[in-house]
Coordinates of C-alpha atoms in Angstrom, one line a residue:
M1 CA 116.8 -117.5 -23.4
P2 CA 116.1 -115.4 -20.3
Y3 CA 116.4 -118.1 -17.6
P4 CA 118.6 -120.8 -19.0
G5 CA 120.2 -121.7 -15.7
L6 CA 116.8 -122.0 -14.1
R7 CA 115.8 -124.4 -16.8
S8 CA 118.9 -126.5 -16.3
I9 CA 118.3 -126.7 -12.5
A10 CA 114.6 -127.5 -13.1
R11 CA 115.3 -130.2 -15.6
N12 CA 117.9 -132.0 -13.5
T13 CA 115.9 -131.4 -10.4
A14 CA 112.9 -133.1 -12.2
F15 CA 115.0 -136.2 -12.9
L16 CA 116.4 -136.3 -9.4
T17 CA 113.1 -135.6 -7.9
V18 CA 111.5 -138.4 -9.8
A19 CA 114.3 -140.7 -8.6
R20 CA 113.7 -139.5 -5.1
A21 CA 110.0 -139.9 -5.5
V22 CA 110.4 -143.5 -6.6
N23 CA 112.7 -144.0 -3.6
V24 CA 110.1 -142.2 -1.3
G25 CA 107.3 -144.3 -2.6
T26 CA 109.1 -147.6 -2.3
R27 CA 110.6 -146.7 1.0
T28 CA 107.1 -145.8 2.3
V29 CA 105.8 -149.2 1.3
Y30 CA 108.8 -150.9 2.7
V31 CA 108.6 -149.0 6.1
I32 CA 104.9 -149.7 6.4
L33 CA 105.3 -153.4 5.7
V34 CA 108.4 -153.8 7.9
A35 CA 107.0 -151.8 10.8
R36 CA 103.7 -153.8 10.8
L37 CA 105.4 -157.2 10.6
L38 CA 108.3 -156.5 13.0
G39 CA 106.6 -154.4 15.6
P40 CA 108.2 -151.5 17.5
E41 CA 111.0 -153.5 19.3
L42 CA 112.5 -155.2 16.2
Y43 CA 111.9 -152.0 14.1
A44 CA 113.9 -150.1 16.7
M45 CA 116.8 -152.6 16.2
L46 CA 116.6 -152.4 12.4
A47 CA 116.4 -148.6 12.5
Y48 CA 119.4 -148.4 14.8
S49 CA 121.5 -150.7 12.7
Q50 CA 120.6 -148.7 9.5
A51 CA 121.3 -145.4 11.2
W52 CA 124.6 -146.8 12.5
Y53 CA 125.9 -147.8 9.1
L54 CA 124.6 -144.6 7.4
A55 CA 126.5 -142.6 10.0
F56 CA 129.7 -143.9 8.3
M57 CA 128.5 -143.0 4.8
P58 CA 130.2 -139.6 4.9
I59 CA 133.6 -141.3 5.5
A60 CA 132.9 -143.5 2.5
I61 CA 131.9 -140.6 0.3
F62 CA 134.7 -138.4 1.7
G63 CA 133.2 -135.2 0.3
L64 CA 134.1 -136.1 -3.3
G65 CA 130.7 -135.3 -4.7
G66 CA 131.1 -131.5 -4.4
V67 CA 134.6 -131.6 -5.8
M68 CA 133.6 -133.8 -8.8
V69 CA 130.4 -131.9 -9.6
R70 CA 132.0 -128.5 -9.3
S71 CA 135.2 -129.4 -11.2
I72 CA 133.5 -131.2 -14.1
G73 CA 130.8 -128.5 -14.2
L74 CA 133.5 -125.9 -14.9
D75 CA 135.6 -128.0 -17.3
R76 CA 134.3 -131.2 -18.8
T77 CA 137.5 -131.9 -20.7
Q78 CA 139.1 -132.9 -17.4
A79 CA 136.3 -135.3 -16.5
P80 CA 138.2 -138.6 -17.2
E81 CA 141.1 -137.6 -14.9
I82 CA 138.8 -136.2 -12.2
A83 CA 136.7 -139.3 -12.2
A84 CA 139.8 -141.6 -12.0
R85 CA 141.2 -139.7 -9.1
A86 CA 137.9 -139.7 -7.3
L87 CA 137.3 -143.4 -7.8
T88 CA 140.7 -144.1 -6.3
V89 CA 140.0 -142.0 -3.2
R90 CA 136.4 -143.5 -3.0
L91 CA 137.8 -147.1 -2.9
L92 CA 140.2 -146.2 -0.1
S93 CA 137.7 -144.2 1.9
T94 CA 135.0 -146.8 1.6
T95 CA 137.4 -149.5 2.9
V96 CA 138.2 -147.4 5.9
A97 CA 134.5 -146.6 6.6
A98 CA 133.6 -150.3 6.3
I99 CA 136.2 -151.4 8.8
A100 CA 135.4 -148.7 11.3
C101 CA 131.6 -149.4 11.0
V102 CA 132.0 -153.1 11.8
V103 CA 134.6 -152.8 14.5
L104 CA 132.9 -150.1 16.4
G105 CA 129.5 -151.7 15.9
W106 CA 130.7 -154.9 17.7
V107 CA 132.4 -152.9 20.5
L108 CA 129.5 -150.5 21.3
A109 CA 126.3 -152.5 20.6
R110 CA 124.2 -153.2 23.6
D111 CA 122.8 -156.6 22.4
P112 CA 124.2 -159.6 20.5
Q113 CA 122.0 -159.3 17.4
T114 CA 122.7 -155.7 16.4
P115 CA 126.4 -156.3 15.5
V116 CA 125.3 -159.1 13.2
L117 CA 122.9 -156.8 11.4
I118 CA 125.7 -154.2 11.1
S119 CA 128.1 -156.8 9.7
V120 CA 125.6 -157.5 6.9
L121 CA 124.7 -153.9 6.3
V122 CA 128.4 -153.0 5.8
F123 CA 128.2 -154.6 2.4
A124 CA 125.5 -152.1 1.5
L125 CA 127.8 -149.3 2.8
V126 CA 130.5 -150.4 0.3
A127 CA 128.0 -150.7 -2.6
R128 CA 126.4 -147.4 -1.9
G129 CA 129.8 -145.7 -1.8
V130 CA 130.5 -146.9 -5.3
T131 CA 127.0 -146.0 -6.5
Q132 CA 127.3 -142.5 -5.1
W133 CA 130.5 -142.0 -7.1
A134 CA 128.6 -142.9 -10.3
Q135 CA 125.6 -140.7 -9.3
H136 CA 127.9 -137.7 -8.7
L137 CA 129.1 -138.2 -12.3
F138 CA 125.5 -138.3 -13.5
T139 CA 124.9 -135.0 -11.7
A140 CA 128.1 -133.4 -13.0
F141 CA 127.3 -134.3 -16.6
E142 CA 123.7 -133.2 -16.0
V143 CA 122.3 -136.6 -17.1
S144 CA 120.4 -137.3 -13.9
H145 CA 117.9 -139.4 -15.8
H146 CA 120.3 -142.3 -15.2
S147 CA 119.7 -141.8 -11.4
M148 CA 116.0 -141.8 -12.0
R149 CA 116.1 -145.0 -13.9
Q150 CA 118.4 -146.7 -11.4
E151 CA 116.1 -145.8 -8.5
L152 CA 113.0 -146.9 -10.4
V153 CA 114.5 -150.3 -11.1
F154 CA 116.3 -151.1 -7.9
R155 CA 114.2 -149.6 -5.2
V156 CA 111.1 -151.4 -6.6
T157 CA 113.1 -154.6 -6.9
E158 CA 114.3 -154.3 -3.3
V159 CA 110.8 -153.7 -1.9
S160 CA 109.4 -156.6 -4.0
I161 CA 112.0 -159.0 -2.8
A162 CA 111.7 -157.8 0.8
I163 CA 107.9 -158.4 0.7
A164 CA 108.5 -161.9 -0.6
V165 CA 111.1 -162.6 2.1
L166 CA 108.9 -161.4 4.9
L167 CA 105.8 -163.1 3.7
A168 CA 107.8 -166.3 3.3
G169 CA 108.7 -166.1 7.0
G170 CA 112.2 -164.6 6.5
D171 CA 113.7 -162.9 9.5
I172 CA 115.4 -159.5 9.9
I173 CA 118.8 -160.9 8.8
F174 CA 117.4 -161.9 5.4
L175 CA 115.8 -158.5 5.2
V176 CA 119.1 -156.6 5.6
A177 CA 120.9 -159.2 3.3
T178 CA 118.4 -158.3 0.6
H179 CA 119.1 -154.6 1.1
A180 CA 122.8 -155.2 0.7
A181 CA 122.5 -157.5 -2.3
V182 CA 120.3 -155.1 -4.3
W183 CA 122.7 -152.2 -3.7
W184 CA 125.5 -154.3 -5.0
V185 CA 123.7 -155.1 -8.2
Q186 CA 122.8 -151.3 -8.6
A187 CA 126.5 -150.4 -8.0
I188 CA 127.6 -152.8 -10.8
R189 CA 125.1 -151.4 -13.2
A190 CA 126.0 -147.8 -12.4
L191 CA 129.6 -148.5 -13.1
L192 CA 128.7 -150.0 -16.5
I193 CA 126.7 -146.9 -17.4
V194 CA 129.6 -144.6 -16.4
H195 CA 132.1 -146.7 -18.4
R196 CA 130.0 -147.0 -21.5
R197 CA 128.5 -143.5 -21.7
L198 CA 130.5 -141.0 -19.7
V199 CA 134.1 -141.8 -18.9
P200 CA 136.3 -144.9 -18.9
L201 CA 136.7 -146.7 -15.6
R202 CA 140.2 -146.4 -14.3
V203 CA 142.1 -145.6 -11.1
A204 CA 145.0 -143.3 -10.3
W205 CA 147.0 -145.1 -7.6
S206 CA 149.9 -142.7 -7.6
P207 CA 149.4 -140.5 -4.4
S208 CA 150.7 -137.5 -6.3
R209 CA 147.7 -137.6 -8.5
W210 CA 144.9 -138.1 -5.9
L211 CA 146.3 -136.4 -2.8
P212 CA 145.5 -132.9 -4.1
M213 CA 141.9 -134.1 -4.5
V214 CA 141.9 -135.3 -0.9
V215 CA 143.0 -131.9 0.3
Q216 CA 140.4 -130.2 -1.9
A217 CA 137.6 -132.5 -0.6
F218 CA 138.6 -132.2 3.0
P219 CA 136.2 -129.4 3.9
F220 CA 133.4 -131.2 2.0
F221 CA 134.2 -134.4 4.0
M222 CA 134.1 -132.6 7.3
G223 CA 130.9 -131.0 6.4
L224 CA 129.3 -134.3 5.3
L225 CA 130.6 -135.9 8.5
G226 CA 128.9 -133.3 10.6
M227 CA 125.7 -133.4 8.5
G228 CA 125.6 -137.2 8.6
W229 CA 125.9 -137.2 12.4
Q230 CA 123.1 -134.6 12.6
N231 CA 120.9 -136.9 10.7
Q232 CA 121.7 -140.3 12.3
A233 CA 122.6 -139.3 15.9
P234 CA 119.0 -138.8 17.0
V235 CA 118.2 -142.5 16.5
V236 CA 121.6 -143.8 17.5
M237 CA 121.8 -141.7 20.7
F238 CA 118.1 -142.1 21.6
R239 CA 118.4 -145.9 21.6
N240 CA 121.4 -145.7 24.0
L241 CA 119.6 -143.1 26.2
S242 CA 116.3 -144.9 26.4
A243 CA 115.7 -148.3 27.9
D244 CA 112.3 -148.5 26.2
D245 CA 112.8 -150.2 22.8
V246 CA 109.1 -149.7 22.0
L247 CA 109.5 -145.9 22.4
V248 CA 112.7 -146.0 20.3
G249 CA 110.8 -147.7 17.5
Q250 CA 108.1 -145.0 17.7
F251 CA 110.7 -142.2 17.5
A252 CA 112.6 -143.9 14.7
L253 CA 109.5 -144.2 12.6
A254 CA 108.6 -140.5 13.1
M255 CA 112.2 -139.5 12.1
Q256 CA 111.8 -141.8 9.0
A257 CA 108.8 -139.7 8.0
L258 CA 111.0 -136.5 8.2
F259 CA 113.8 -137.9 6.0
I260 CA 111.3 -139.2 3.4
S261 CA 109.8 -135.7 3.3
A262 CA 113.2 -134.2 2.6
A263 CA 113.5 -135.7 -0.9
L264 CA 112.8 -132.5 -2.8
P265 CA 115.3 -130.1 -1.1
E266 CA 118.0 -132.8 -1.4
A267 CA 117.3 -133.2 -5.1
L268 CA 117.2 -129.5 -5.7
A269 CA 120.5 -128.9 -3.9
A270 CA 122.2 -131.8 -5.8
A271 CA 120.9 -130.7 -9.2
A272 CA 121.8 -127.1 -8.8
L273 CA 125.5 -127.3 -8.1
P274 CA 126.9 -127.5 -11.6
V275 CA 124.7 -124.5 -12.7
L276 CA 125.5 -122.5 -9.6
A277 CA 129.2 -123.0 -10.2
R278 CA 128.9 -121.5 -13.7
S279 CA 126.6 -118.7 -12.4
A280 CA 129.2 -117.8 -9.7
Q281 CA 131.9 -117.8 -12.3
R282 CA 129.9 -115.5 -14.5
A283 CA 128.9 -113.3 -11.5
D284 CA 125.3 -113.0 -12.9
G285 CA 123.6 -113.2 -9.5
K286 CA 121.3 -116.1 -10.4
D287 CA 122.9 -118.3 -7.8
L288 CA 121.7 -115.9 -5.1
T289 CA 118.2 -115.8 -6.6
Y290 CA 118.2 -119.6 -6.2
A291 CA 119.4 -119.5 -2.6
R292 CA 117.0 -116.7 -1.5
G293 CA 114.0 -118.5 -3.0
L294 CA 114.9 -121.9 -1.4
L295 CA 115.3 -120.2 2.0
R296 CA 111.9 -118.7 1.9
L297 CA 110.4 -121.9 0.4
S298 CA 111.8 -123.9 3.3
F299 CA 109.5 -122.1 5.7
L300 CA 106.4 -122.6 3.7
L301 CA 107.0 -126.3 2.8
G302 CA 108.3 -127.1 6.3
A303 CA 105.3 -125.4 8.0
G304 CA 102.9 -127.0 5.7
A305 CA 104.4 -130.5 6.4
G306 CA 104.3 -129.8 10.1
L307 CA 100.7 -128.7 10.1
C308 CA 99.7 -131.7 8.1
G309 CA 101.6 -134.0 10.5
M310 CA 99.9 -132.5 13.5
A311 CA 96.4 -132.9 11.9
F312 CA 96.8 -136.3 10.2
G313 CA 99.6 -138.1 12.2
P314 CA 97.5 -139.2 15.2
W315 CA 94.9 -140.8 12.9
L316 CA 97.0 -142.0 10.0
F317 CA 99.9 -143.7 11.7
P318 CA 97.8 -146.3 13.6
V319 CA 96.0 -147.0 10.4
L320 CA 99.1 -147.5 8.3
F321 CA 101.5 -149.1 10.9
G322 CA 99.1 -150.6 13.4
P323 CA 97.9 -149.5 16.8
R324 CA 101.2 -150.2 18.4
F325 CA 102.6 -147.1 16.6
E326 CA 100.1 -144.6 18.0
T327 CA 102.8 -142.7 19.8
A328 CA 104.7 -142.2 16.5
G329 CA 101.6 -140.6 15.1
H330 CA 101.7 -138.0 17.9
L331 CA 105.4 -137.4 17.4
V332 CA 105.4 -137.0 13.6
G333 CA 103.7 -133.5 13.7
L334 CA 106.5 -132.1 15.8
T335 CA 109.1 -134.0 13.8
L336 CA 108.0 -132.6 10.4
W337 CA 108.5 -129.1 11.6
C338 CA 112.2 -130.0 11.5
L339 CA 111.8 -129.8 7.7
I340 CA 112.2 -126.1 8.0
P341 CA 115.8 -126.1 9.3
M342 CA 116.6 -129.2 7.2
M343 CA 115.7 -127.4 4.0
A344 CA 117.2 -124.1 5.2
R345 CA 120.6 -125.6 5.9
T346 CA 120.8 -126.8 2.2
A347 CA 119.9 -123.5 0.6
L348 CA 123.2 -121.6 0.9
P349 CA 126.0 -124.1 1.1
A350 CA 125.9 -124.9 -2.7
V351 CA 126.1 -121.1 -3.4
I352 CA 128.8 -120.6 -0.8
V353 CA 130.9 -123.5 -2.2
A354 CA 130.3 -122.3 -5.8
R355 CA 131.7 -119.0 -4.8
G356 CA 134.9 -120.6 -3.4
H357 CA 134.2 -120.4 0.3
F358 CA 134.7 -124.0 1.2
Y359 CA 135.0 -123.9 4.9
V360 CA 131.9 -121.9 6.0
A361 CA 129.5 -124.8 5.4
M362 CA 132.0 -127.1 7.1
F363 CA 132.0 -125.1 10.3
G364 CA 128.2 -124.9 10.3
S365 CA 127.9 -128.6 9.8
L366 CA 130.4 -129.5 12.6
A367 CA 128.7 -127.0 14.9
G368 CA 125.4 -128.7 14.3
A369 CA 126.9 -132.2 15.0
A370 CA 128.3 -130.9 18.2
A371 CA 125.0 -129.4 19.1
V372 CA 123.0 -132.7 18.7
T373 CA 125.7 -134.5 20.7
V374 CA 125.3 -132.1 23.6
L375 CA 121.6 -131.5 23.5
M376 CA 120.3 -135.0 23.1
P377 CA 121.2 -136.3 26.6
V378 CA 119.9 -133.0 28.2
L379 CA 116.6 -132.7 26.4
V380 CA 115.8 -136.5 26.4
D381 CA 116.3 -136.5 30.1
A382 CA 114.0 -133.5 30.5
L383 CA 111.3 -134.2 27.9
G384 CA 111.7 -137.8 26.6
A385 CA 111.0 -138.5 22.9
P386 CA 109.8 -134.9 22.2
G387 CA 113.1 -133.7 23.7
A388 CA 114.9 -135.9 21.2
V389 CA 113.0 -134.3 18.3
L390 CA 113.7 -130.8 19.7
A391 CA 117.4 -131.6 19.9
A392 CA 117.4 -132.8 16.3
G393 CA 115.6 -129.7 15.1
L394 CA 117.9 -127.3 17.0
A395 CA 121.0 -129.1 15.7
M396 CA 119.7 -128.8 12.1
T397 CA 119.1 -125.1 12.8
V398 CA 122.8 -124.4 13.7
P399 CA 124.3 -124.9 10.2
A400 CA 121.4 -122.8 8.7
V401 CA 122.2 -120.0 11.1
V402 CA 125.9 -120.1 10.3
T403 CA 125.5 -120.0 6.5
I404 CA 122.8 -117.3 6.7
A405 CA 124.9 -115.1 9.0
F406 CA 127.8 -115.5 6.5
A407 CA 125.6 -114.5 3.6
V408 CA 124.2 -111.5 5.5
A409 CA 127.8 -110.4 6.3
K410 CA 128.6 -110.6 2.6
G411 CA 125.6 -108.6 1.7
W412 CA 124.1 -111.4 -0.4
I413 CA 120.8 -111.6 1.5
T414 CA 118.8 -109.5 4.0
I415 CA 117.2 -110.9 7.1
Y416 CA 114.0 -109.2 6.4
A417 CA 113.5 -110.8 3.0
V418 CA 114.6 -114.4 3.8
L419 CA 113.5 -114.7 7.4
V420 CA 111.0 -112.0 8.6
R421 CA 108.6 -112.3 5.8
P422 CA 108.3 -116.1 5.6
V423 CA 108.3 -116.3 9.4
G424 CA 105.3 -113.9 9.4
A425 CA 103.4 -116.1 6.9
V426 CA 104.2 -119.2 9.0
A427 CA 103.1 -117.5 12.2
A428 CA 99.7 -116.7 10.6
G429 CA 99.1 -120.3 9.7
L430 CA 100.2 -121.7 13.0
A431 CA 98.1 -119.2 15.0
A432 CA 95.0 -120.2 12.9
Y433 CA 95.7 -123.9 13.5
L434 CA 96.2 -123.6 17.3
F435 CA 93.1 -121.4 17.6
L436 CA 90.8 -123.8 15.7
Q437 CA 92.4 -127.2 16.6
P438 CA 90.2 -127.8 19.7
L439 CA 87.1 -127.6 17.4
S440 CA 88.4 -129.8 14.6
P441 CA 91.9 -130.6 13.4
W442 CA 90.7 -130.9 9.8
L443 CA 89.1 -127.5 9.8
A444 CA 92.1 -126.0 11.6
L445 CA 94.4 -127.4 8.9
A446 CA 92.4 -126.1 6.0
V447 CA 92.1 -122.6 7.5
A448 CA 95.8 -122.6 8.6
L449 CA 97.0 -123.4 5.0
V450 CA 94.7 -120.7 3.5
A451 CA 95.9 -118.2 6.1
M452 CA 99.6 -119.0 5.4
G453 CA 99.0 -118.8 1.7
L454 CA 97.3 -115.4 1.9
A455 CA 99.9 -114.1 4.2
S456 CA 102.6 -115.3 1.8
I457 CA 101.0 -113.3 -1.0
A458 CA 100.6 -110.2 1.2
L459 CA 104.2 -110.4 2.4
Q460 CA 105.5 -111.3 -1.1
V461 CA 107.3 -114.3 0.2
I462 CA 107.8 -115.4 -3.4
T463 CA 109.1 -112.3 -5.2
K464 CA 108.0 -110.9 -8.6
E465 CA 111.3 -111.8 -10.1
E466 CA 111.0 -115.4 -9.0
R467 CA 107.4 -115.6 -10.3
G468 CA 108.6 -114.3 -13.6
G469 CA 111.3 -116.9 -13.8
L470 CA 108.8 -119.7 -13.2
R471 CA 106.4 -118.3 -15.8
A472 CA 109.2 -118.0 -18.3
L473 CA 110.2 -121.6 -17.5
Y474 CA 106.7 -122.9 -18.0
A475 CA 106.3 -120.9 -21.3
E476 CA 109.5 -122.4 -22.6
Y477 CA 108.3 -125.8 -21.6
R478 CA 105.0 -125.3 -23.5
A479 CA 106.9 -124.0 -26.6
N480 CA 109.4 -126.9 -26.7
R481 CA 106.8 -129.5 -25.9
G482 CA 105.4 -129.4 -29.5
R483 CA 108.9 -129.7 -31.0
R484 CA 110.0 -132.7 -29.1
N485 CA 109.1 -136.3 -29.6
G486 CA 109.2 -139.1 -27.0
G487 CA 112.6 -140.4 -28.1
G488 CA 114.3 -137.0 -28.8
G489 CA 117.5 -137.8 -27.0
D490 CA 118.6 -137.4 -23.4
A491 CA 117.2 -134.2 -22.0
G492 CA 120.0 -133.9 -19.6
D493 CA 122.8 -134.0 -22.2
G494 CA 124.8 -130.9 -23.0
G495 CA 125.2 -127.5 -21.3
L496 CA 121.9 -125.9 -22.1
D497 CA 122.3 -123.2 -19.4
G498 CA 124.4 -120.9 -21.6
G499 CA 127.5 -121.5 -19.5

């Protein structure tokens, strides 16, 4: 089997991507409904409250995902003990995160209703911390179909209940209460799946058993803390920097479009880690093939999303969300260009961690968090909402630069291959769009995408080796398709990557 690791990544990515796709679809419906019914001012309050509690999620998660996935990926016989230690730490860290979220929310909020929303959403924080522990185990055991099914059931349920609540005249408090309640039901079901099918549920209260895991998880925790602040700080800080709640709502909606668009790279990075850990252990170089390909792909997908946002955003957002969100439609094109650094910053950390360099990604993530904290006030004061988008994009670029520089220093990648060639293709597409946009944004978009595609082929942005791997993967899929029936077992079970 010439590309077994690639097949494992693709299989688990498919499950996680379907799960994220369900989440994206339901969240899109949810956001459209909520934005239309609440309006920019109340949507700004909701978005701020959600961004606030999500900023504390890294504390709840405490970086255990990378430790669990990597450790179980290397030796599954230790899975019950690893899971018990991780669950103990997760319960402790989630408690700390919940207390800090509520206390600081009441102290720092600028209006009386926001702390109430945060106090309700903190229950979702706890439930999501527990659910994430289970989902890390699904990824570690490469049975990500459980995540897919969970998302399918509970995100659709949440949106359906939210629609009923809003149409029945329920207010924003009922909305966030529904969010928290559904996450709790999902957490309970996830725990049952883990207990019945993967490992028994138990804890390891003795500090001598779980403290080593805390030490091992610390760089992951700091990295997640920095990454979480990069993601949530733009909305949290912009609401405190701007007195215009309508504009805050517009900005928050544009940022929501960015995070919805980031589902694929997040799924790919999560699904790849167990295979990358074994690839690094075998020193077969396939982990670097993955990273190089994802880096180049980040430019093409990010540029494509940015160009589509520039062309469609000003027309589509008022149609979907109402005329009060016209400004968000003009912001979304600029915002979606941030998908390039958002994807690029996920390409190398999994490989770097799999090769045992735990602190590099941490430094990059913390540097990005510091950058957004410093840049937001300066650029918002100078440029307003576009300045906030620029600050977010620059902050996301910092961890990508740190990890790329480290990989170049190690001789793992070359600047020409992963940066110069894809940037050249993107430049061709952007130049075509800007030249033709005054005539017609639709014509400009079509020509720009064709120009970028042709430039990608000419510059070999996707290499011959990578195209061969994809062809082999597709051929294997076609060959196996005839041998499988619809109930032929869990596709994610077992180590099919030859590790």
